[in-house]
mmCIF file of C-alpha atoms in Angstrom:
data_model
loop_
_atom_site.group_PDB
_atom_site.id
_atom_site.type_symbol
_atom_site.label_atom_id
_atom_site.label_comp_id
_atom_site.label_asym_id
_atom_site.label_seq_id
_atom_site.Cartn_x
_atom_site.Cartn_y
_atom_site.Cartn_z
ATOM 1 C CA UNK A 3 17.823 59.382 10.718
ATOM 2 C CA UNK A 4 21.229 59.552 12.242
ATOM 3 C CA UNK A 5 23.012 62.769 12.330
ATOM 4 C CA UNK A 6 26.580 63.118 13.794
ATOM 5 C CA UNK A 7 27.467 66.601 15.473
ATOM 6 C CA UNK A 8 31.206 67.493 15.672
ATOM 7 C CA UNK A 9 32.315 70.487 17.957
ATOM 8 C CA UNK A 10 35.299 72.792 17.304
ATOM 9 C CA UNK A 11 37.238 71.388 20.319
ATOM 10 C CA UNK A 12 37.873 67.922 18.265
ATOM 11 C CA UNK A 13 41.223 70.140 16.530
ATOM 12 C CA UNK A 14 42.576 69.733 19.798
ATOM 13 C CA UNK A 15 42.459 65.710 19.846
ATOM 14 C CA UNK A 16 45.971 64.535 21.011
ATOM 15 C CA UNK A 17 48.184 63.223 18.321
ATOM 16 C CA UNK A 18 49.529 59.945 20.505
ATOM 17 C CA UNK A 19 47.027 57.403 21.395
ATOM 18 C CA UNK A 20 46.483 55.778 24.104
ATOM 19 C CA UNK A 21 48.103 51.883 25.014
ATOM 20 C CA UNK A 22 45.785 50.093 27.171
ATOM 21 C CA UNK A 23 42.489 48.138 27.506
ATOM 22 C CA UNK A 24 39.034 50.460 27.830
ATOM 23 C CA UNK A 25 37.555 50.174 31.763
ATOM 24 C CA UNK A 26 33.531 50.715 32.458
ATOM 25 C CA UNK A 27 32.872 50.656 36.311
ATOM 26 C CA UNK A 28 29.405 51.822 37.280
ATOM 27 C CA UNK A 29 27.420 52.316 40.236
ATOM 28 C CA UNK A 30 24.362 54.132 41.897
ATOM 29 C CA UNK A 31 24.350 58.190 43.286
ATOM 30 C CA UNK A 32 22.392 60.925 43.644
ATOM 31 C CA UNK A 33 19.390 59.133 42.785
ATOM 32 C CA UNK A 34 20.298 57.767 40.084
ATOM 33 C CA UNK A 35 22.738 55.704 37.945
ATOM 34 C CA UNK A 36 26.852 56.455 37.359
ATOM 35 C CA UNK A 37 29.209 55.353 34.605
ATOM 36 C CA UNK A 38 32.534 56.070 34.054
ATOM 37 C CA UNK A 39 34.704 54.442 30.946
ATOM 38 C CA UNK A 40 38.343 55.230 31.029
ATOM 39 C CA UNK A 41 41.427 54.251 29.461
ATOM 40 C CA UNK A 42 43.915 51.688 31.530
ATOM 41 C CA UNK A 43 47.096 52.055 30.638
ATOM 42 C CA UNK A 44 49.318 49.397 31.660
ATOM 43 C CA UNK A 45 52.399 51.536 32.712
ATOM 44 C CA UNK A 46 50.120 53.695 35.507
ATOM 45 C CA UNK A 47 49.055 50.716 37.107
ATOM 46 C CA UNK A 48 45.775 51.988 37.558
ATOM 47 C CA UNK A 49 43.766 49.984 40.393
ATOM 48 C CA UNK A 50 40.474 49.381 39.635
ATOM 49 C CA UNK A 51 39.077 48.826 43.104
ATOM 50 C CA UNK A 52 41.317 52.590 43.815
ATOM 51 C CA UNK A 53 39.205 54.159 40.657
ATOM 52 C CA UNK A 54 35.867 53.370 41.779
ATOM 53 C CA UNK A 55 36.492 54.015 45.340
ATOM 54 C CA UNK A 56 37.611 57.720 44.157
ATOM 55 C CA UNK A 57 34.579 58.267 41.861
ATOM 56 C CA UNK A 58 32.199 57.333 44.771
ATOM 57 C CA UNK A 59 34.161 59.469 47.158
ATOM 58 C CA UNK A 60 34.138 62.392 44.781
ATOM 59 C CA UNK A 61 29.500 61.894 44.526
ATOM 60 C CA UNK A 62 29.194 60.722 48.162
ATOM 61 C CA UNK A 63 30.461 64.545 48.830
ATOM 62 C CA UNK A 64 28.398 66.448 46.686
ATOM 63 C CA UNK A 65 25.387 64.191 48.384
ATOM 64 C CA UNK A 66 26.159 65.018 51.619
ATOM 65 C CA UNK A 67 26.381 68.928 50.933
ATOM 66 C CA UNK A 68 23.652 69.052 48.518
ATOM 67 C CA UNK A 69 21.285 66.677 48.408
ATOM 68 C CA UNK A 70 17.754 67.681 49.791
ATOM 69 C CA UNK A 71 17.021 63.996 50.029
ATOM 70 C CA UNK A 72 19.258 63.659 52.929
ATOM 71 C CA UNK A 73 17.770 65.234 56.324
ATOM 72 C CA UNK A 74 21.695 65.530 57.549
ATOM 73 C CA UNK A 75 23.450 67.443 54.530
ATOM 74 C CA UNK A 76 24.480 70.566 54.319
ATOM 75 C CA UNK A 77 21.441 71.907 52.512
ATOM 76 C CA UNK A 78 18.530 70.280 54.392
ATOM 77 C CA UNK A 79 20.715 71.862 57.800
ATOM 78 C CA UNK A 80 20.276 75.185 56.161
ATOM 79 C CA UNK A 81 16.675 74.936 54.747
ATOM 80 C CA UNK A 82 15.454 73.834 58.626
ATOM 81 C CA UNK A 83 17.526 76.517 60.298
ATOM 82 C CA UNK A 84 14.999 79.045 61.470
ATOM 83 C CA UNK A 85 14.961 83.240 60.437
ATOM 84 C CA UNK A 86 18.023 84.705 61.180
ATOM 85 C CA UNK A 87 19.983 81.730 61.956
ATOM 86 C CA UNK A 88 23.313 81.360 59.625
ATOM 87 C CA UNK A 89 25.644 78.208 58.785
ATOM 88 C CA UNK A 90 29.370 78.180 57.854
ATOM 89 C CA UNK A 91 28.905 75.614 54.635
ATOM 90 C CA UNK A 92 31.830 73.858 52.610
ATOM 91 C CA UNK A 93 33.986 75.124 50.087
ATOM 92 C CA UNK A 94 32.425 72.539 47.662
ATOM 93 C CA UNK A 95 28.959 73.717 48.650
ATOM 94 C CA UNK A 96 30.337 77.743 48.349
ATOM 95 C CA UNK A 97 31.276 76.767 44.923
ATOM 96 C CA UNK A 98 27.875 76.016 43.957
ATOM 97 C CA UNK A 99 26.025 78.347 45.259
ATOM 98 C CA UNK A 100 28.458 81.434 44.171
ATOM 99 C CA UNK A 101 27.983 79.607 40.735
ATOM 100 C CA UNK A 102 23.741 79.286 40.667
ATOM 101 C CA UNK A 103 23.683 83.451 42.107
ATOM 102 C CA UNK A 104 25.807 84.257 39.184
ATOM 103 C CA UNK A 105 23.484 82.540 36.537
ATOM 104 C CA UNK A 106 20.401 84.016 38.881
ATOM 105 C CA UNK A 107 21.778 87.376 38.040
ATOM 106 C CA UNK A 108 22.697 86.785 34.542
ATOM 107 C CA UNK A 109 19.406 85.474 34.236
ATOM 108 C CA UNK A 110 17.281 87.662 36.007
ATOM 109 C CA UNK A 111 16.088 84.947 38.102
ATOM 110 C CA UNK A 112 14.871 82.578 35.547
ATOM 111 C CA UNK A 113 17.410 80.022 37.376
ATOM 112 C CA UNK A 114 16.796 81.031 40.661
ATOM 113 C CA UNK A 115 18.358 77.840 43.221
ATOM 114 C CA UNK A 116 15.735 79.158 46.045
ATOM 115 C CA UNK A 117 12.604 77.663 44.735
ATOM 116 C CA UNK A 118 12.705 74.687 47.057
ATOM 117 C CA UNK A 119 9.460 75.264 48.485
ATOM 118 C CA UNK A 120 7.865 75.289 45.266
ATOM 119 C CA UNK A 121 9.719 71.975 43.714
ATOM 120 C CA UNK A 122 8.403 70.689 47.202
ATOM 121 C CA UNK A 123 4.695 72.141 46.881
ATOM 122 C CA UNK A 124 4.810 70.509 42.976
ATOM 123 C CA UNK A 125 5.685 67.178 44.206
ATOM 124 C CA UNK A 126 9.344 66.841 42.451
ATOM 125 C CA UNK A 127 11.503 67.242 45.682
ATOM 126 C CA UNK A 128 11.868 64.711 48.218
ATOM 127 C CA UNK A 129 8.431 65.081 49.189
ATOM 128 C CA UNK A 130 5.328 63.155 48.127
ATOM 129 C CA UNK A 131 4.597 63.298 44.346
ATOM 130 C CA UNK A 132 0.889 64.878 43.938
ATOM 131 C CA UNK A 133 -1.855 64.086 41.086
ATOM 132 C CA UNK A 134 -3.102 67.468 41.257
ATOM 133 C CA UNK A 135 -2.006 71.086 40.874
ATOM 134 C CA UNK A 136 -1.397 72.903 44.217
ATOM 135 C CA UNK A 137 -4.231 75.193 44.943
ATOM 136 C CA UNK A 138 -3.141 79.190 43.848
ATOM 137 C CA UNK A 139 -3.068 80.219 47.137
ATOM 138 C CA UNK A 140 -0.213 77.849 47.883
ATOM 139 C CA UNK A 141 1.547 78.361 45.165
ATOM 140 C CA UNK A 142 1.544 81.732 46.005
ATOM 141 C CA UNK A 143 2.848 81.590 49.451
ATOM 142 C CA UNK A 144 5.566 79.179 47.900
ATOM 143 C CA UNK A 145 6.633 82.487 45.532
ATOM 144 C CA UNK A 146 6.542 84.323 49.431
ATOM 145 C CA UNK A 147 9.588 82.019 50.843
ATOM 146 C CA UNK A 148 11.621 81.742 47.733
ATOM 147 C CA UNK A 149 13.726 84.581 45.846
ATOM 148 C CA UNK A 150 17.568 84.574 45.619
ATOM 149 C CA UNK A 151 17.450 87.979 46.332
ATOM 150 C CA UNK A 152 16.382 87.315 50.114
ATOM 151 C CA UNK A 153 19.058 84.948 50.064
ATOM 152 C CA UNK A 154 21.885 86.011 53.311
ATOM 153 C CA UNK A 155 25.212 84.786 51.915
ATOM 154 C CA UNK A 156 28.646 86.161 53.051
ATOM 155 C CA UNK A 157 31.180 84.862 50.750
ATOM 156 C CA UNK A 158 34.514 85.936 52.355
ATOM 157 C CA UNK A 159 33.306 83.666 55.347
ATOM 158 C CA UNK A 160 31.271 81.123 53.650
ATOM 159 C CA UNK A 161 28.474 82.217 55.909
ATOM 160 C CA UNK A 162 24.825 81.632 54.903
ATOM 161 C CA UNK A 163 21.970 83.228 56.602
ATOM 162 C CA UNK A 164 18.557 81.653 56.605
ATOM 163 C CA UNK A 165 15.434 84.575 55.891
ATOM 164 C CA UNK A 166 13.176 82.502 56.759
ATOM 165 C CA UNK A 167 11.258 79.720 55.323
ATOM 166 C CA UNK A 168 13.745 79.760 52.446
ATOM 167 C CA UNK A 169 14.626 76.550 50.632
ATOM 168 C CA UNK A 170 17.262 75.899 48.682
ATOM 169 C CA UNK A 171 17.281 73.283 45.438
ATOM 170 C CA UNK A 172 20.398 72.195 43.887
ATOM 171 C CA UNK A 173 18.214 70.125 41.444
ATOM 172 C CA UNK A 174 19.270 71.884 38.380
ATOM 173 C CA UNK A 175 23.042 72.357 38.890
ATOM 174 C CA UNK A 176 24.557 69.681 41.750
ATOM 175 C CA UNK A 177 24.399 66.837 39.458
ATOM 176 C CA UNK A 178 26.576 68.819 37.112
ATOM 177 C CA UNK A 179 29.184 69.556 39.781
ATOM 178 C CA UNK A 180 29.076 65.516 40.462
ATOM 179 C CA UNK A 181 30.195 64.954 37.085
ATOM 180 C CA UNK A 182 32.870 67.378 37.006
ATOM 181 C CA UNK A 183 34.004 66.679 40.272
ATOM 182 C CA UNK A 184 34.105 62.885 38.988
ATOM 183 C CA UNK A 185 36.039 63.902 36.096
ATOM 184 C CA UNK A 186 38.689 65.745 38.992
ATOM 185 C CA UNK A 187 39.065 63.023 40.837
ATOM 186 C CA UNK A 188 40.056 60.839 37.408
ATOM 187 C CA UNK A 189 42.760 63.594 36.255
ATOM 188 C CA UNK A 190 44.318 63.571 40.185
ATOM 189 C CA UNK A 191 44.525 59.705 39.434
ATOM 190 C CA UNK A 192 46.575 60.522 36.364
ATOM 191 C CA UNK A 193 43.654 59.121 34.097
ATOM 192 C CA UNK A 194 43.912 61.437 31.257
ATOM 193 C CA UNK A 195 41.410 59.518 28.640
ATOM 194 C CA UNK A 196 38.177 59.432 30.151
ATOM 195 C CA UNK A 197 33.795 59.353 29.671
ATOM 196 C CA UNK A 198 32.096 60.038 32.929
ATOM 197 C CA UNK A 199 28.242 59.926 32.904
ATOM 198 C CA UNK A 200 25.593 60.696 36.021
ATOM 199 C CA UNK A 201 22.277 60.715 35.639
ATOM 200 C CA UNK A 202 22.766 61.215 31.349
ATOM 201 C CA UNK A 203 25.078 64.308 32.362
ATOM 202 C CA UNK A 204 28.262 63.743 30.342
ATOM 203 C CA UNK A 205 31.848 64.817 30.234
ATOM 204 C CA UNK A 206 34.454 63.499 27.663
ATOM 205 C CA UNK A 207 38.429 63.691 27.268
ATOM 206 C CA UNK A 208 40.865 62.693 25.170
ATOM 207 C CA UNK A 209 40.360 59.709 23.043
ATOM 208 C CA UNK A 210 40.139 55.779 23.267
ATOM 209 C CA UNK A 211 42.761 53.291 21.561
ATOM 210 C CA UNK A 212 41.534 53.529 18.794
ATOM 211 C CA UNK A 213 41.723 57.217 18.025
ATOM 212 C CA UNK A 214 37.990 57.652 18.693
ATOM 213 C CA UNK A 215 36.923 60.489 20.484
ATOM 214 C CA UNK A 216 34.045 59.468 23.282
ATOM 215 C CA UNK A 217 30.643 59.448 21.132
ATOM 216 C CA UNK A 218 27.193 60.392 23.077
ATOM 217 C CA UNK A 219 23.898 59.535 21.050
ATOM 218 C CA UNK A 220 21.038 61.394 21.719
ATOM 219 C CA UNK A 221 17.465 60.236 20.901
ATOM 220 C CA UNK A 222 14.795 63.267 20.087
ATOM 221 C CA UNK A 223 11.088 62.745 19.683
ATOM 222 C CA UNK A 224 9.364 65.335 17.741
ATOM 223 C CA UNK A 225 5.626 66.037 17.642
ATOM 224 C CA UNK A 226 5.050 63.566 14.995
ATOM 225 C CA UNK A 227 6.430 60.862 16.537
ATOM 226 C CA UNK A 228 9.210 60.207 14.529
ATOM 227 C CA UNK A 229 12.459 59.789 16.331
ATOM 228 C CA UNK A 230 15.856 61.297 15.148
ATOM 229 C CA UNK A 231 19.151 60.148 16.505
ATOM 230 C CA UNK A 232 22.105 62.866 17.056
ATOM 231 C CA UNK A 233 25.608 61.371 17.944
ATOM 232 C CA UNK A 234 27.931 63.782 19.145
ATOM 233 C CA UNK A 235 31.697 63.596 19.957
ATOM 234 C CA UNK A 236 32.782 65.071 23.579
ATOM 235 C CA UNK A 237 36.264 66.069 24.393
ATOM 236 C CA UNK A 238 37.256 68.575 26.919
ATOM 237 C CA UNK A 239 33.185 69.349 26.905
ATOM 238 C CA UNK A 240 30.563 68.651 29.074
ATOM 239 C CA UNK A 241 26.603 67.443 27.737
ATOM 240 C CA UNK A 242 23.425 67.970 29.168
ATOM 241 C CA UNK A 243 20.166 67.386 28.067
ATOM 242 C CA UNK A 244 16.857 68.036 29.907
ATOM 243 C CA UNK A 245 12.989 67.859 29.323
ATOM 244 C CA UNK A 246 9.630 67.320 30.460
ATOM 245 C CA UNK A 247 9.669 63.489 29.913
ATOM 246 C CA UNK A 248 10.702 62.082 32.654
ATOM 247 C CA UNK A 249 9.469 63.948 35.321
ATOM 248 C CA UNK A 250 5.933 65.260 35.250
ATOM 249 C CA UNK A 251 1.880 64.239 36.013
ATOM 250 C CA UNK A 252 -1.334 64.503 34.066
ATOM 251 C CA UNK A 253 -4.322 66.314 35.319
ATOM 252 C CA UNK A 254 -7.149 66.707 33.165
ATOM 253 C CA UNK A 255 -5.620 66.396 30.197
ATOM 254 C CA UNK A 256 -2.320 68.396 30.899
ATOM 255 C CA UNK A 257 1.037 67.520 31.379
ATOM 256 C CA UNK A 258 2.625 69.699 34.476
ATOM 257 C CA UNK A 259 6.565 68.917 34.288
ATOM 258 C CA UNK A 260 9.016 69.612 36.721
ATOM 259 C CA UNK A 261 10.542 72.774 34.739
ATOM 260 C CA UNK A 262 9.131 75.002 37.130
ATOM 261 C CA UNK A 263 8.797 78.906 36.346
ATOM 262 C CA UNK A 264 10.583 80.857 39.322
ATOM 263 C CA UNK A 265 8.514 83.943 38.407
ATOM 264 C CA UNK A 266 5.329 82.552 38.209
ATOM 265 C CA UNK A 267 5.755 79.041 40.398
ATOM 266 C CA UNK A 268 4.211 77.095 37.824
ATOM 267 C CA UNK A 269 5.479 74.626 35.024
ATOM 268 C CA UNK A 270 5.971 75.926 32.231
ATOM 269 C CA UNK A 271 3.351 75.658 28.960
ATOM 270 C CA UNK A 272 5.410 75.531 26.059
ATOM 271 C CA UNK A 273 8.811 74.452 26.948
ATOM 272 C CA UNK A 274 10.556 72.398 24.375
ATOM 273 C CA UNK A 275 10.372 68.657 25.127
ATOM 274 C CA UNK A 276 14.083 68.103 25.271
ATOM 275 C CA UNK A 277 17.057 70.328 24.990
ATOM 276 C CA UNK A 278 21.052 69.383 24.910
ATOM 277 C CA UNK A 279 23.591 71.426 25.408
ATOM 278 C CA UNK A 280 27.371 71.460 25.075
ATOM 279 C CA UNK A 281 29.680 73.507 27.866
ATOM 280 C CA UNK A 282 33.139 73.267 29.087
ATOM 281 C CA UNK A 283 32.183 71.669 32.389
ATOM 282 C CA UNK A 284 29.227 70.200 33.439
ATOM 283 C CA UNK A 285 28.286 72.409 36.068
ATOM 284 C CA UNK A 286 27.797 75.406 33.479
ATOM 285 C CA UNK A 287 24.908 73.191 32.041
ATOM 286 C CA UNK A 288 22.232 74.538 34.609
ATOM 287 C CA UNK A 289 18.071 74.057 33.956
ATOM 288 C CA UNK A 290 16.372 77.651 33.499
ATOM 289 C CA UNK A 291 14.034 78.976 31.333
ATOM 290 C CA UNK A 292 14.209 81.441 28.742
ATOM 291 C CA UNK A 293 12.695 85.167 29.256
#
C-alpha cells in the first residue's frame, strides 16, 4: 500500500520552473554513501566537476572535525586529551556541539553526545563489533566517564575541557550537519533547486522541470511482515529516519541495537523499529529516546 504524505511547506512551491536538465553526482563519506540531484540550468553555467568538488569539500570538513573514525580529527584529539587538558575546536565543530547540549537539556539527557565510551563498549563506534553484551560492571563504569553535564565547554572561546575519560559521539547528529552543510555549499553555488541525500538523511528545495517537488519513499515493515510504502514530498525540509535494523547483534535470542539508553547504557527494549521525521534542517533531526 502506497501512501503519499504532503507537508504544509509545499504552499510555498515557487511559481516559475526551472529550465535545465536534472544532474545526479554521487560519491562515498562519512561511512557511507552521498547523492545529490540538482537542477542545471543552462544560463549559470554550472560546472559539474566545480559541484562535486564543493559537496566533497563541504563532508570532508565535517569528517575531519567529527568523525571518531579518524584518530586525527577534532573529536578523537579531544576524547584522547587527558583530565584537565582543553582544546580550542572549530566554529563548525562549536556549532554542533552548542546544538547536541541544547537538545541534552531539552531532553534531560535522553540525547546526551557524551556516551562515546558506551557506543564504544557496545561495539557500534569505531571499535570492534562484539557478539555479546558487555558485562554490568563495564557498562557501568562506561555510565562513570560519560554525562554532558561533566562536559568543560567555554563557548565565548570555543574552548573545550576534557574531565576525564570523557568521549564524545557525534553519531546521532554530524551526519545531519553534513547534509545541511551540503545543501550550503549548493545555495553559495547559486543552485537553488536541489535533493541532497547522506547516509538516507535528506534535504529537498524547490522543484524539478517539471513542477515536481523532490519525492522521498519510505519503506516500513510492521510486525506482520507486511510492508507499507510512504512517499513524501521535501521542500525547504529536512528527513530522517532511524531504527534498529541496520545496526544491531543477536545474543540468545535478543536483538541489542545501537539506540543506546544514556541513562541506563543499554539498548533500548521496545523502541519502535523505524521512525521518520520531518525538520527544517537536517541537523534538528537528532537520535534520542523518549522519557
Amino acid at each position: 500500500m502506497r501512501q503519499v504524505l504532503i507537508p504544509h511547506q509545499l504552499h510555498d512551491l515557487p511559481r516559475d520552473l526551472p529550465q535545465g536538465d536534472i544532474i545526479t553526482l554521487n560519491g562515498l563519506s562519512m561511512g557511507t554513501s552521498w547523492s545529490v540531484r540538482y537542477v542545471a540550468q543552462p544560463t549559470l553555467g554550472h560546472d559539474q566537476t566545480a559541484v562535486q568538488a564543493a559537496i566533497e569539500a563541504a563532508l570532508a570538513q565535517v569528517v575531519q572535525q567529527m568523525s571518531t573514525w579518524l584518530l586525527d580529527s577534532d573529536i578523537s584529539q579531544f576524547n584522547q586529551l587527558p583530565a584537565g587538558r582543553d582544546i580550542i575546536i572549530p566554529r563548525d565543530f562549536a556549532t554542533v556541539l552548542e546544538k547536541a547540549l541544547q537538545v541534552a537539556v531539552q531532553s534531560d539527557g535522553c540525547f546526551d553526545p557524551t556516551i562515546g565510551a558506551l557506543v564504544d563498549l557496545w561495539g557500534f563506534g569505531p571499535a570492534e563489533a562484539i557478539h555479546a553484551p558487555p558485562s554490568p560492571a563495564a557498562i557501568n563504569a562506561a555510565l562513570l566517564q560519560s554525562g554532558w553535564r561533566k562536559l568543560g565547554w567555554d563557548s565565548a572561546n570555543r574552548r573545550l575541557t576534557q574531565p576525564g575519560g570523557l568521549k564524545l559521539d557525534f553519531s546521532g547528529i554530524a551526519k545531519g550537519f553534513g547534509v545541511d552543510q551540503v545543501a550550503a555549499s549548493l545555495q553559495q553555488l547559486g543552485l537553488a533547486h536541489y535533493l541532497v541525500e547522506v547516509g538516507g538523511e535528506f534535504y529537498g528545495q524547490d522543484v524539478k522541470p517539471d513542477g515536481q517537488p523532490w519525492w522521498v519513499a519510505l519503506e516500513r515493515s510492521d510486525d506482520a511482515g507486511t510492508l507499507d510504502e510512504y512517499v513524501v514530498a521535501i521542500h525547504g525540509l529536512a528527513l530522517a529516519t532511524s531504527g534498529d535494523y541496520r545496526r544491531y547483534f543477536e545474543y540468545e535470542g535478543r536483538r541489542y541495537a545501537h539506540t543506546l539508553d544514556p541513562a541506563t547504557g543499554w539498548p533500548l527494549l521496545h523502541a519502535p523499529s523505524s521512525v521518520s521525521v520531518l525538520a527544517a534542517s537536517c541537523m534538528q533531526l537528532m537520535r534520542w529516546r523518549q522519557p
